Coordinates of C-alpha atoms in Angstrom, one line a residue:
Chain A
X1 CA -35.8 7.9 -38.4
X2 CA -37.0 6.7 -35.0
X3 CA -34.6 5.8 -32.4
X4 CA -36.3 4.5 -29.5
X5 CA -40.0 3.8 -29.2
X6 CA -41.4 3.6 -25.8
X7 CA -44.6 2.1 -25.7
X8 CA -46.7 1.7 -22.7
X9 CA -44.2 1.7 -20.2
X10 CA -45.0 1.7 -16.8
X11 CA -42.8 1.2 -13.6
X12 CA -44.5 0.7 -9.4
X13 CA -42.1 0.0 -6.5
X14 CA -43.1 -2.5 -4.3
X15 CA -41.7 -1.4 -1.1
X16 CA -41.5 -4.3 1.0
X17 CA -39.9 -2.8 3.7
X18 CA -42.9 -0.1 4.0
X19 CA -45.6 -2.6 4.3
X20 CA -45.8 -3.4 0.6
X21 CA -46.6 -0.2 -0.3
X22 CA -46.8 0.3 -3.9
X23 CA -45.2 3.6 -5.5
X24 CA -46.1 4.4 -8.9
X25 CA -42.8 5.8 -10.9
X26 CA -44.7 5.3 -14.4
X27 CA -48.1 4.8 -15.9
X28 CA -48.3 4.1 -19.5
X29 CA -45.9 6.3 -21.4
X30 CA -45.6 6.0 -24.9
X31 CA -43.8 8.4 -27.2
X32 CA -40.9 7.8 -30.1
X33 CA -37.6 9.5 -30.6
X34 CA -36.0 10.4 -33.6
X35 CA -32.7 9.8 -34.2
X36 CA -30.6 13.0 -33.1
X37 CA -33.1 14.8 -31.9
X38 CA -32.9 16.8 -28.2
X39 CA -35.3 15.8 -26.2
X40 CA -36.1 17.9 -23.1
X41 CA -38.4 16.2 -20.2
X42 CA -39.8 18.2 -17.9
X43 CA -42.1 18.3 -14.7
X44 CA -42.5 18.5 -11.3
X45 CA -40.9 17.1 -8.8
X46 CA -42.2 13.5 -8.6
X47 CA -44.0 13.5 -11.4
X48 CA -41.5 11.0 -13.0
X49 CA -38.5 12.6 -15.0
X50 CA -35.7 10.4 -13.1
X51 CA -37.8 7.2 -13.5
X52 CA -38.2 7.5 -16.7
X53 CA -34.3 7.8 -17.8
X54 CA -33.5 4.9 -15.5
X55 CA -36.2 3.1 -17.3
X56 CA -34.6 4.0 -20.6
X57 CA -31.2 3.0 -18.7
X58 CA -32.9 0.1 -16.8
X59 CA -31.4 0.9 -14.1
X60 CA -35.1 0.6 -13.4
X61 CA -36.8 -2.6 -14.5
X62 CA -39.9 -1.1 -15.7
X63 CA -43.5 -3.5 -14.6
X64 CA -44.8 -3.7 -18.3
X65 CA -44.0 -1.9 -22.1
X66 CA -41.2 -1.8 -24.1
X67 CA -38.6 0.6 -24.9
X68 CA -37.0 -0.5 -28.4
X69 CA -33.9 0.3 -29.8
X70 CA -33.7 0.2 -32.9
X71 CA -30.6 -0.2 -33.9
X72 CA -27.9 -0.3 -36.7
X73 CA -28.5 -4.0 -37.5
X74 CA -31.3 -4.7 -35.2
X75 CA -34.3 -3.7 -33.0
X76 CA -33.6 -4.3 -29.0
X77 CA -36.3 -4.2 -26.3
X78 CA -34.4 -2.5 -23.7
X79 CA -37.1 -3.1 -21.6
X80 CA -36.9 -7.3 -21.4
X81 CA -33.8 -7.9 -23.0
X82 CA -30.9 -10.0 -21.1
X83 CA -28.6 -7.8 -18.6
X84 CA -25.4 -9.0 -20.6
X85 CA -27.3 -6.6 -24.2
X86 CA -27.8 -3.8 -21.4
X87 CA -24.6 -4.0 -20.6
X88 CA -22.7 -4.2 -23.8
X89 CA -25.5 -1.4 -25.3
X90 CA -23.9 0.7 -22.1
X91 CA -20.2 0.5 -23.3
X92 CA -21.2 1.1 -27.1
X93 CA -24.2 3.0 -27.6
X94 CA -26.1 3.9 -24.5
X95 CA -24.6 6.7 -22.2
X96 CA -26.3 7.7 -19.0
X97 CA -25.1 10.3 -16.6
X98 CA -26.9 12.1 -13.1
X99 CA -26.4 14.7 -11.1
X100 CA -24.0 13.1 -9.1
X101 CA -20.7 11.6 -9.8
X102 CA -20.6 7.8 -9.0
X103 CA -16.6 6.9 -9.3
X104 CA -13.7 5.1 -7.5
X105 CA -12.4 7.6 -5.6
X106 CA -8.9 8.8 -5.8
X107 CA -8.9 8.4 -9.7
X108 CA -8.0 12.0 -10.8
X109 CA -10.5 13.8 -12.8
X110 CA -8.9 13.4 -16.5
X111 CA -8.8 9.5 -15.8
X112 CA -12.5 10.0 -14.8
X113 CA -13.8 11.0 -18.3
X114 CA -10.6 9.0 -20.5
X115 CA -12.6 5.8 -18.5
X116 CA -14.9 5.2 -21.1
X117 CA -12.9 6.1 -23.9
X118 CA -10.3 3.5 -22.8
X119 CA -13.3 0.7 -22.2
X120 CA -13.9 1.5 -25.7
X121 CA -11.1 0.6 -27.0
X122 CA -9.1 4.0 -27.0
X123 CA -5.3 4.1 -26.4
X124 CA -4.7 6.0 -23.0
X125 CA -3.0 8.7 -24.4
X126 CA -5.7 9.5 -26.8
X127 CA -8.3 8.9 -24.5
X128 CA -6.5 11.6 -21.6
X129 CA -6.3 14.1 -24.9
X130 CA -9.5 13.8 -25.2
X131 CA -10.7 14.5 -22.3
X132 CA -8.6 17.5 -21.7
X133 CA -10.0 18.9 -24.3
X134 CA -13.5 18.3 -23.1
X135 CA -12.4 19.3 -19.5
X136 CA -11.1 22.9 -21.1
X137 CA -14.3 23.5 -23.1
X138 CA -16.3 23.3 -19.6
X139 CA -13.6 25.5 -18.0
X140 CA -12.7 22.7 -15.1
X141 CA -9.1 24.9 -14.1
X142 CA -6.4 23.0 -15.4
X143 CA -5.0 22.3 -12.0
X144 CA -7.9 20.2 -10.8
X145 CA -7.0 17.7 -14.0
X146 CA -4.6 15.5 -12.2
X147 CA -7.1 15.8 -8.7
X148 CA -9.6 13.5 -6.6
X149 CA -13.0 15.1 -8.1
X150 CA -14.5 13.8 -4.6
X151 CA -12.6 16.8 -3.2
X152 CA -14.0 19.2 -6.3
X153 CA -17.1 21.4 -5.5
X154 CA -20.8 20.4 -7.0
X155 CA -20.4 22.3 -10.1
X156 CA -16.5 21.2 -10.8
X157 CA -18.0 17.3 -10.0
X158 CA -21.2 18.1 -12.1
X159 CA -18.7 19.1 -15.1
X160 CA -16.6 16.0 -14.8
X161 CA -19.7 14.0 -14.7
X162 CA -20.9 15.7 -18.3
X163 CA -17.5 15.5 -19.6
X164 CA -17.0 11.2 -18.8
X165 CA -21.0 10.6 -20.5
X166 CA -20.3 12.8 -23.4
X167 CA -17.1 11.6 -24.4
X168 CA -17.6 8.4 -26.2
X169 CA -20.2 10.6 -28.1
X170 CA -22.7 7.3 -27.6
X171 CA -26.3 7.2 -30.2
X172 CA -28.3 8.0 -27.1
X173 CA -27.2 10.2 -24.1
X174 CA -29.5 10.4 -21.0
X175 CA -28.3 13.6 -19.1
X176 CA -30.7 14.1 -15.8
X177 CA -30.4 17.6 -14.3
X178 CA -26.5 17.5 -15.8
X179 CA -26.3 21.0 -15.6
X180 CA -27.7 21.9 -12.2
X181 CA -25.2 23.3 -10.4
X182 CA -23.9 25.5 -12.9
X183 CA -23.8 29.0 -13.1
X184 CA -25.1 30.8 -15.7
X185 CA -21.8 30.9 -17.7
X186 CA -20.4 27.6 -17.1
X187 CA -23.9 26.2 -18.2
X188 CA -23.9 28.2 -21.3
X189 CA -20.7 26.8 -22.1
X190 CA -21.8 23.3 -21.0
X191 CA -25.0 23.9 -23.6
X192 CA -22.7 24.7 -26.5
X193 CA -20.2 21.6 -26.0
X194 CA -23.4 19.4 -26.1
X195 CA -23.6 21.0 -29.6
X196 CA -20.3 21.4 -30.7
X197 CA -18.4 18.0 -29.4
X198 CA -22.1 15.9 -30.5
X199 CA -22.4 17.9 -33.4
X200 CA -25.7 16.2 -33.7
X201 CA -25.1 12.6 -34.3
X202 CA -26.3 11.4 -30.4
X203 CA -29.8 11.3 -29.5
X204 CA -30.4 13.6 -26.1
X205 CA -33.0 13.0 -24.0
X206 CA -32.1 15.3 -20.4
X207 CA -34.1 16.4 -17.8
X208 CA -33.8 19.6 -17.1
X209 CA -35.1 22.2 -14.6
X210 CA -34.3 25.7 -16.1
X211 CA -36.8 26.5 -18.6
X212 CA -33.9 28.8 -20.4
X213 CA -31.8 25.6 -21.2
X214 CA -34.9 23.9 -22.6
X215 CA -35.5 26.4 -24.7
X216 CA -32.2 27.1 -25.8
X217 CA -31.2 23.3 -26.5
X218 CA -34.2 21.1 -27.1
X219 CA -36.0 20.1 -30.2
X220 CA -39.4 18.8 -28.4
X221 CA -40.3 18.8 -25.0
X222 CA -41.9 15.9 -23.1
X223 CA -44.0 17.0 -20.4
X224 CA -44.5 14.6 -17.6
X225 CA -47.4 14.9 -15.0
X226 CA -48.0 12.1 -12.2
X227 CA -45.9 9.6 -13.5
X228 CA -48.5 9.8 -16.5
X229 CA -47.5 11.4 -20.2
X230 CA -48.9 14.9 -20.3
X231 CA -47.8 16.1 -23.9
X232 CA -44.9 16.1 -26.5
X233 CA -44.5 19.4 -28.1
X234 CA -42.1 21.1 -30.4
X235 CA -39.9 23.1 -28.7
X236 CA -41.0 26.8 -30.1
X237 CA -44.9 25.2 -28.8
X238 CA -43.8 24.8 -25.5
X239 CA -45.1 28.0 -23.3
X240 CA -42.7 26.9 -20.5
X241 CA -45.6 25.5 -18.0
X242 CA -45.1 22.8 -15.1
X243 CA -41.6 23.6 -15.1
X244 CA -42.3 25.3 -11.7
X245 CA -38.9 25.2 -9.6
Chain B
X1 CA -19.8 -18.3 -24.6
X2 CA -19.7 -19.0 -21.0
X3 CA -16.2 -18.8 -18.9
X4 CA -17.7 -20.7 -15.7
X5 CA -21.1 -21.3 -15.5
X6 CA -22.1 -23.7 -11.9
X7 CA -25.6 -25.4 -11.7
X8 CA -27.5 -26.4 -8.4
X9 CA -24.0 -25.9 -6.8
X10 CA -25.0 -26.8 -2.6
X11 CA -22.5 -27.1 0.0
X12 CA -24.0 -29.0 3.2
X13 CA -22.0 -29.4 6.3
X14 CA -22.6 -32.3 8.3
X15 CA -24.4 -35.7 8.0
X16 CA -26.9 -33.8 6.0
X17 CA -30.8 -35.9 5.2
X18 CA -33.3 -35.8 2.8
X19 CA -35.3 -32.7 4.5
X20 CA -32.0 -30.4 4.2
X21 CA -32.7 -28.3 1.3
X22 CA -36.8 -28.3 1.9
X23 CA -36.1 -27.4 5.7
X24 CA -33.8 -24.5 4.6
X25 CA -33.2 -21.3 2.4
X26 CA -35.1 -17.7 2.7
X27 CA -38.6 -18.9 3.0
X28 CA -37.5 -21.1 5.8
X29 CA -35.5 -18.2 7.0
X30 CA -32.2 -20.3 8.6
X31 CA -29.4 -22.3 6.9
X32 CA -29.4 -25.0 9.6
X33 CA -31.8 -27.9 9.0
X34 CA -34.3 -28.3 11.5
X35 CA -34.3 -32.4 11.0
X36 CA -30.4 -33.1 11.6
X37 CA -29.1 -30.5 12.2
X38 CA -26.8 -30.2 9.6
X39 CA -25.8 -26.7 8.2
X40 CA -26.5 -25.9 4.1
X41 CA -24.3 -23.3 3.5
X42 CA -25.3 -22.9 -0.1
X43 CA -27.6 -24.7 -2.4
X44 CA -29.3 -24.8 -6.0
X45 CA -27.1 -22.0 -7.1
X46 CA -26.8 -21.0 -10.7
X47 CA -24.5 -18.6 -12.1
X48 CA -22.9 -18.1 -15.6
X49 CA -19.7 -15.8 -15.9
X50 CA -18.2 -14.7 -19.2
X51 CA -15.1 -13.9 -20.4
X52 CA -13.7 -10.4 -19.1
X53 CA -16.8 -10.1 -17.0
X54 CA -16.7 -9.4 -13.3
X55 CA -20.3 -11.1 -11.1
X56 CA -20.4 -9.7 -7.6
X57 CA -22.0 -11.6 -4.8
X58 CA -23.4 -9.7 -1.7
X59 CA -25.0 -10.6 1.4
X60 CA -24.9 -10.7 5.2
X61 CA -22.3 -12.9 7.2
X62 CA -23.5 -16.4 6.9
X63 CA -25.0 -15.9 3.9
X64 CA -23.1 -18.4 2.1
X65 CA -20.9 -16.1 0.2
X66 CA -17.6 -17.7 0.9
X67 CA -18.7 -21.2 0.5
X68 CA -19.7 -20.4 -2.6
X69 CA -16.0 -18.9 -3.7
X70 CA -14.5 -21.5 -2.5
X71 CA -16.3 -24.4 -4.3
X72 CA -16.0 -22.2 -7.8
X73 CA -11.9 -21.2 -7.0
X74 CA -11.2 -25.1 -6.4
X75 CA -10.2 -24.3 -2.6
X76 CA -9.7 -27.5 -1.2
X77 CA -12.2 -28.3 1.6
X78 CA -12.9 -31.8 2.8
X79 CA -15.5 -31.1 4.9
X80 CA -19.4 -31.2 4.0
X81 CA -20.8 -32.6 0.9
X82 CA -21.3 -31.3 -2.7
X83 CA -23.4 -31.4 -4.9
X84 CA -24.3 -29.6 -8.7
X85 CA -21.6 -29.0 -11.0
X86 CA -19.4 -26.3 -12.5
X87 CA -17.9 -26.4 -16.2
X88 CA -15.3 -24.4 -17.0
X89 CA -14.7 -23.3 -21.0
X90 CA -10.9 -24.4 -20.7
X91 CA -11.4 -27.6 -18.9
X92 CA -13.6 -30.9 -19.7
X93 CA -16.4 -32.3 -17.3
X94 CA -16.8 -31.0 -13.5
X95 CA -14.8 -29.0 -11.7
X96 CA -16.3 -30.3 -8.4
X97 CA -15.0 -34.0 -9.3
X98 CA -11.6 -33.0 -10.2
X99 CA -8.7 -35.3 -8.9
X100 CA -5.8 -33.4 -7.0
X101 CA -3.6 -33.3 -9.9
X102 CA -6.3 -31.5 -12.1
X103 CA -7.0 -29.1 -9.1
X104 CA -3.5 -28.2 -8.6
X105 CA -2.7 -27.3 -12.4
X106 CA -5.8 -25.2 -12.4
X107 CA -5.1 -23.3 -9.7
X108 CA -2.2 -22.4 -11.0
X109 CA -2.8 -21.7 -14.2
X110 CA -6.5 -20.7 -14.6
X111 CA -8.3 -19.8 -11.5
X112 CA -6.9 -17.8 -8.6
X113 CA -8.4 -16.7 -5.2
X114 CA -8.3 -13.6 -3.2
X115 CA -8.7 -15.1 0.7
X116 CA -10.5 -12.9 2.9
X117 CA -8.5 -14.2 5.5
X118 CA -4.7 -12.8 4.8
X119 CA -3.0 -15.7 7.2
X120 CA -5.3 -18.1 4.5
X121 CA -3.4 -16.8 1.5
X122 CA 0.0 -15.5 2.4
X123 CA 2.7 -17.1 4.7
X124 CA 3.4 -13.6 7.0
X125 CA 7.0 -15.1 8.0
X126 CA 7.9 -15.0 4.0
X127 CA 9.3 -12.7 2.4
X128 CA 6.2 -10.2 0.2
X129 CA 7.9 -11.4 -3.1
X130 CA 8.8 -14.8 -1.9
X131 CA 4.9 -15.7 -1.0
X132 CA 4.5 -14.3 -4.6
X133 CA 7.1 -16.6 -6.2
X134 CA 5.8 -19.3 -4.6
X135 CA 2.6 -19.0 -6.9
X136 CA 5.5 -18.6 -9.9
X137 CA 7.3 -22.0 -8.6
X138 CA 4.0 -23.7 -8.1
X139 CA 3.4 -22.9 -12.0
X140 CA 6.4 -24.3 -13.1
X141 CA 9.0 -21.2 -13.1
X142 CA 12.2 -22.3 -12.2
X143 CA 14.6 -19.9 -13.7
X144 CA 15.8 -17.2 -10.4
X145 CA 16.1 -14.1 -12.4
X146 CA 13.0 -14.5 -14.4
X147 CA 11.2 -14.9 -11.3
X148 CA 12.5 -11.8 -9.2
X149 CA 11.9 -10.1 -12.2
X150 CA 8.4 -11.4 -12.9
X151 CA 7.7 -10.1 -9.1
X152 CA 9.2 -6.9 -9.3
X153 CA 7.0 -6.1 -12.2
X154 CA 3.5 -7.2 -10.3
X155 CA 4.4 -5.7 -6.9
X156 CA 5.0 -2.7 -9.8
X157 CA 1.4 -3.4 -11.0
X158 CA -0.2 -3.8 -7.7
X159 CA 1.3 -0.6 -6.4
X160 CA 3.9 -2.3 -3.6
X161 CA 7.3 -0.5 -3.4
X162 CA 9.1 -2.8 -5.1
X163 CA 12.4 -2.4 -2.3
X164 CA 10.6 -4.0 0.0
X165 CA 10.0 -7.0 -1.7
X166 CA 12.8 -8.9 0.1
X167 CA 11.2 -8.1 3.8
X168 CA 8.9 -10.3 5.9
X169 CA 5.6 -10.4 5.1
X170 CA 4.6 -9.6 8.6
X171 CA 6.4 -6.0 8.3
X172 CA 3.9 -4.5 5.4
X173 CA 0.8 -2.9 6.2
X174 CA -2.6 -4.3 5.9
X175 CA -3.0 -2.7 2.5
X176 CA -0.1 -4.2 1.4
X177 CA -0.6 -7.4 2.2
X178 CA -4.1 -7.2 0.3
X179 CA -1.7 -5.8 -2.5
X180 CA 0.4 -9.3 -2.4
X181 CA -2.3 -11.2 -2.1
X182 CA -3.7 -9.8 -5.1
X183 CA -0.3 -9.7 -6.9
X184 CA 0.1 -13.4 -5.8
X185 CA -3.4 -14.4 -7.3
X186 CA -2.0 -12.4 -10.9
X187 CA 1.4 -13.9 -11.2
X188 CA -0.2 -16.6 -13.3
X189 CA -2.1 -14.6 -15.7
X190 CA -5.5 -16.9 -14.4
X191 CA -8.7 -16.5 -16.7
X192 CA -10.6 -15.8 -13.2
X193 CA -9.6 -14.1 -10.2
X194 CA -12.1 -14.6 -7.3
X195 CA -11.9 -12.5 -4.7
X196 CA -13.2 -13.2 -0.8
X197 CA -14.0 -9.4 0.8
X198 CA -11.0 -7.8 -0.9
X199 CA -11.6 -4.8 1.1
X200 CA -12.3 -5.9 4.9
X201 CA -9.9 -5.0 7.6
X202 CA -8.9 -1.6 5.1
X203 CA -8.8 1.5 6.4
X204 CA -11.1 3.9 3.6
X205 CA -8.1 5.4 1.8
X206 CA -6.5 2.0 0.7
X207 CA -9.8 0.5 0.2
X208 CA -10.0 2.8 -2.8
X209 CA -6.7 2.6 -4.1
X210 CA -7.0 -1.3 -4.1
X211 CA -10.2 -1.3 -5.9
X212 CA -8.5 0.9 -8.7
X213 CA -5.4 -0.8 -8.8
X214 CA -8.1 -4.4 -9.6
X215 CA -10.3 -2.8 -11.2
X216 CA -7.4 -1.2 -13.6
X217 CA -5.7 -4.6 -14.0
X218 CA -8.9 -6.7 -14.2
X219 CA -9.8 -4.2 -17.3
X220 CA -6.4 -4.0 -19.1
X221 CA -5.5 -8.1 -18.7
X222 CA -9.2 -9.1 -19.5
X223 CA -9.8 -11.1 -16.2
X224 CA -12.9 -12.0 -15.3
X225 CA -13.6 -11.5 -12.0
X226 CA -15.7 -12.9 -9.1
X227 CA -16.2 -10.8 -6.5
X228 CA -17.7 -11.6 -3.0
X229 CA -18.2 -8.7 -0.5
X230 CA -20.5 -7.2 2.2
X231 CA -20.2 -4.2 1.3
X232 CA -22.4 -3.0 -1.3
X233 CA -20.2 -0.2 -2.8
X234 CA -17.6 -2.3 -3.3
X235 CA -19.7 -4.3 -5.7
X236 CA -21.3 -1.3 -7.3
X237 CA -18.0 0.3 -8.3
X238 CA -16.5 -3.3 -9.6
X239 CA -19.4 -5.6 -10.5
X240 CA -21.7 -5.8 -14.0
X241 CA -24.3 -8.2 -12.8
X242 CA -24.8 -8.7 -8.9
X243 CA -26.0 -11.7 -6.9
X244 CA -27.6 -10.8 -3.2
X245 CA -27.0 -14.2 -1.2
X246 CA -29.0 -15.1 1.9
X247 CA -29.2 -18.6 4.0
X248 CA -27.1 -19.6 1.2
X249 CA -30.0 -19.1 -1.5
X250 CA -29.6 -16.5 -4.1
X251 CA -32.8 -14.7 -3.8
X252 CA -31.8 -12.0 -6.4
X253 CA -29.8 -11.6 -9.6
X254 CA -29.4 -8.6 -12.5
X255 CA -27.6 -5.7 -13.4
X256 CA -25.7 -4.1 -10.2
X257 CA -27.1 -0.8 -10.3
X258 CA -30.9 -2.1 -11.1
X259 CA -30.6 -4.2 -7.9
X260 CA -29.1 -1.5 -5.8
X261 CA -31.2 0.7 -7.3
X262 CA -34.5 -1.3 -8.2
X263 CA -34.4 -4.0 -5.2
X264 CA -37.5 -6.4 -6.0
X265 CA -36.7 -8.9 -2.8
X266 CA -37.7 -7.9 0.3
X267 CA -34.6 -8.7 2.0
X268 CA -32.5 -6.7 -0.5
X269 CA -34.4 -3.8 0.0
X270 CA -33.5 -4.2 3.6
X271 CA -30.5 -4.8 3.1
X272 CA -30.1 -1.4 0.9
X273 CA -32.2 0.8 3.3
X274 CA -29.5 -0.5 5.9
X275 CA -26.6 0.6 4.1
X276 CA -25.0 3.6 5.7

């Protein structure tokens, strides 16, 4: 079953404050998801990974296309629909998270990812289990649970980050870079709880730059080039190329 | 369902003429009409809150953003004419033509406001948890022990030692008098709290603390929330939708992070690239 189906999107930044420069983030992507699928997106730099999350997200307004939902009851153009369905797809069914951490400070970490478990509805209590749970499967030291993560290093902040978007375990998850500045352990273990604690009932789509994680996690591979749609393969297609840093 | 919605709300100070609102806004680039003079601190603005919802309003000084937050909190303000009108769910007709009667029951019972001025909101010779049982006795509380205990619970809430709620006003810290300002503007359980720049005059570590401890309470008591600030992160960690403000237009609406993010105005975009 398709998810999403983005159809001839395509996002350019005016930059006023350059001399109305236009930027070109996207240029007619189209492609579909299927419903709990992993979807990797990779590229070079610039060539239009980020843009096209915050497009899904719409964090980005994108210039022209659509990008339906379709969901349980109904189809949603996430690209023109009002703010207030953004926002209420956001708490339900829409989870987004980057490579950095974007929080009140002086929350401590496991009130950081009970957040959206409590906006959900969650009893506190159940929502801090929760998330202590999610915060031991990424190995975040149990003394850092009741800490400020803007004190935390990248990789303790990165995990935090990956723990708050996966644990309302929304339909679609939109991870970019999530898993950057990981070591090599702490990533594997990062990889299996998208696995495990999903268990295959949210859609991914990540960027990623570590052609290891792609392989290891994705089902297709969307190859970006430009700002323009280079290819979708299937996973055990995909030789690896572009994915250059 | 809307909670407050205004239309073509305008606020013009002086003897104001027929040229005002031509003669004025972003294209014309000033607030002050060139024909008499008179100032048009905010005009034609729509908005539409809804329940639980919190709307944050940015801009420069001057922009227009208090006017604004005082016309929708029912602040009383003789001066200037207004114009447009502004339904709220719980009340019939305009709120802009209410008589003083209406106003008073209102604001205290359905709309409160956050001053950006402390010496506007609190009386600093007052004891902290008298200037909040004022708001109680204003309400209609009469009963002494329900009141103190009524305080005591939101000085609780709003993270104020609860001991020194019997001390002058003027003896609490700037954070804390933000704290009894806000605890003052909850004491009625209002549908809407609007707040005026509840961060300026903070030091960094008690700006944080306050927008957790509001945006903890607006969340758990289902408030919705106006929110009016220069400061761009303070809108980005509290707001859903975000209107920029400038020469008393709004020249931008939409989702907070797609107008922080995704500026489409040029003056936005400045106003972003100029954020430090």
């Amino acid at each position: 079953m398709t998810i999403l189906s983005i159809d001839g999107l395509s996002k350019t930044f005016d930059m006023h404050v350059l001399g109305d420069t236009q930027v070109v983030g996207l240029d007619d992507v189209s492609f579909d998801v299927q419903t709990g699928e992993f979807l990797a997106i990779v590229g070079e730099s610039g060539s239009g990974k980020s843009s096209l999350l915050k497009c899904l997200y719409r964090t980005y307004e994108p210039n022209s296309g659509r990008v339906v939902y379709h969901g349980p009851t109904r189809d949603v153009d996430l690209a023109s629909c009002p703010a207030r369905t953004v926002i209420g797809l956001r708490r339900d069914v829409i989870g987004y998270t980057s490579q950095f951490l974007d929080e009140i400070p002086r929350v401590p970490a496991v009130d950081v990812v009970a957040r959206p478990l409590v906006e959900q509805g969650h009893s506190r209590d159940d929502a801090r289990e929760t998330a202590r749970d999610l915060l031991t499967a990424l190995s975040v030291p149990r003394e850092l649970w009741e800490a400020y993560p803007a004190t935390f290093s990248g990789g303790e902040r990165q995990r935090v980050n990956l723990a708050q978007a996966i644990a309302p375990r929304p339909a679609v998850l939109l991870l970019d870079e999530p898993t950057s500045a990981l070591d090599p352990e702490t990533r594997r273990a990062a990889i299996d709880l998208l696995s495990t604690y999903l268990d295959g009932e949210t859609t991914v789509i990540g960027v990623f730059h570590d052609t290891n994680v792609v392989e290891a996690v994705a089902d297709r591979v969307v190859v970006l080039d430009d700002g323009r749609l280079d290819r979708v393969v299937p996973v055990d297609e995909y030789d690896g190329e572009v994915v250059v840093e | 369902m809307s909670l407050l919605s205004a239309d073509g709300v305008t606020r013009i100070y002086g003897s104001g003429c027929e040229a005002c609102r031509d003669r004025t806004g972003d294209a014309a680039g000033t607030n002050q009409c060139p024909a008499c003079g008179s100032v048009v601190a905010c005009a034609d603005v729509d908005l539409d809150l809804q329940p639980r919802e919190v709307l944050g309003i940015v801009g420069e000084s001057g922009s227009g953003k208090s006017s604004l937050a005082e016309l929708l909190a029912l602040e009383p303000n003789q001066d200037g004419h207004v114009h447009g009108s502004v339904e709220y769910a719980n009340h019939p007709g305009n709120l802009l033509d209410v008589d003083y009667e209406t106003r008073h029951a209102l604001r205290n019972g359905h709309i409160s406001l956050v001053h950006q001025h402390i010496r506007d909101g609190l009386d600093l010779d007052f004891s902290g948890g008298g200037n909040v049982a004022e708001k109680l006795l204003a309400s209609g509380w009469r009963n002494y022990e329900d009141v103190r205990e009524r305080v005591a619970s939101l000085f609780e809430e709003t993270e104020i030692p609860v001991e020194r709620m019997d001390d002058p006003t003027h003896t609490y810290s700037g954070g804390m008098q933000r704290r009894v300002q806000i605890a003052r503007a909850l004491a009625i359980n209002p549908e809407i709290v609007v707040l005026d720049e509840p961060t300026t005059g903070l030091d960094v570590s008690v700006q944080a603390r306050v927008l957790d401890m509001f945006r903890r309470i607006q969340r758990e008591e289902d408030v919705a929330a106006i929110v009016v600030s220069h400061d761009l992160g303070v809108v980005r960690l509290l707001a859903d939708r975000t209107l920029v403000m400038r020469h008393g237009r709004v020249i931008e609406s939409g989702l907070t992070d797609r107008v922080l993010e995704d500026p489409h105005h040029e003056y936005t975009q400045t106003l972003i690239n100029s954020a430090i």
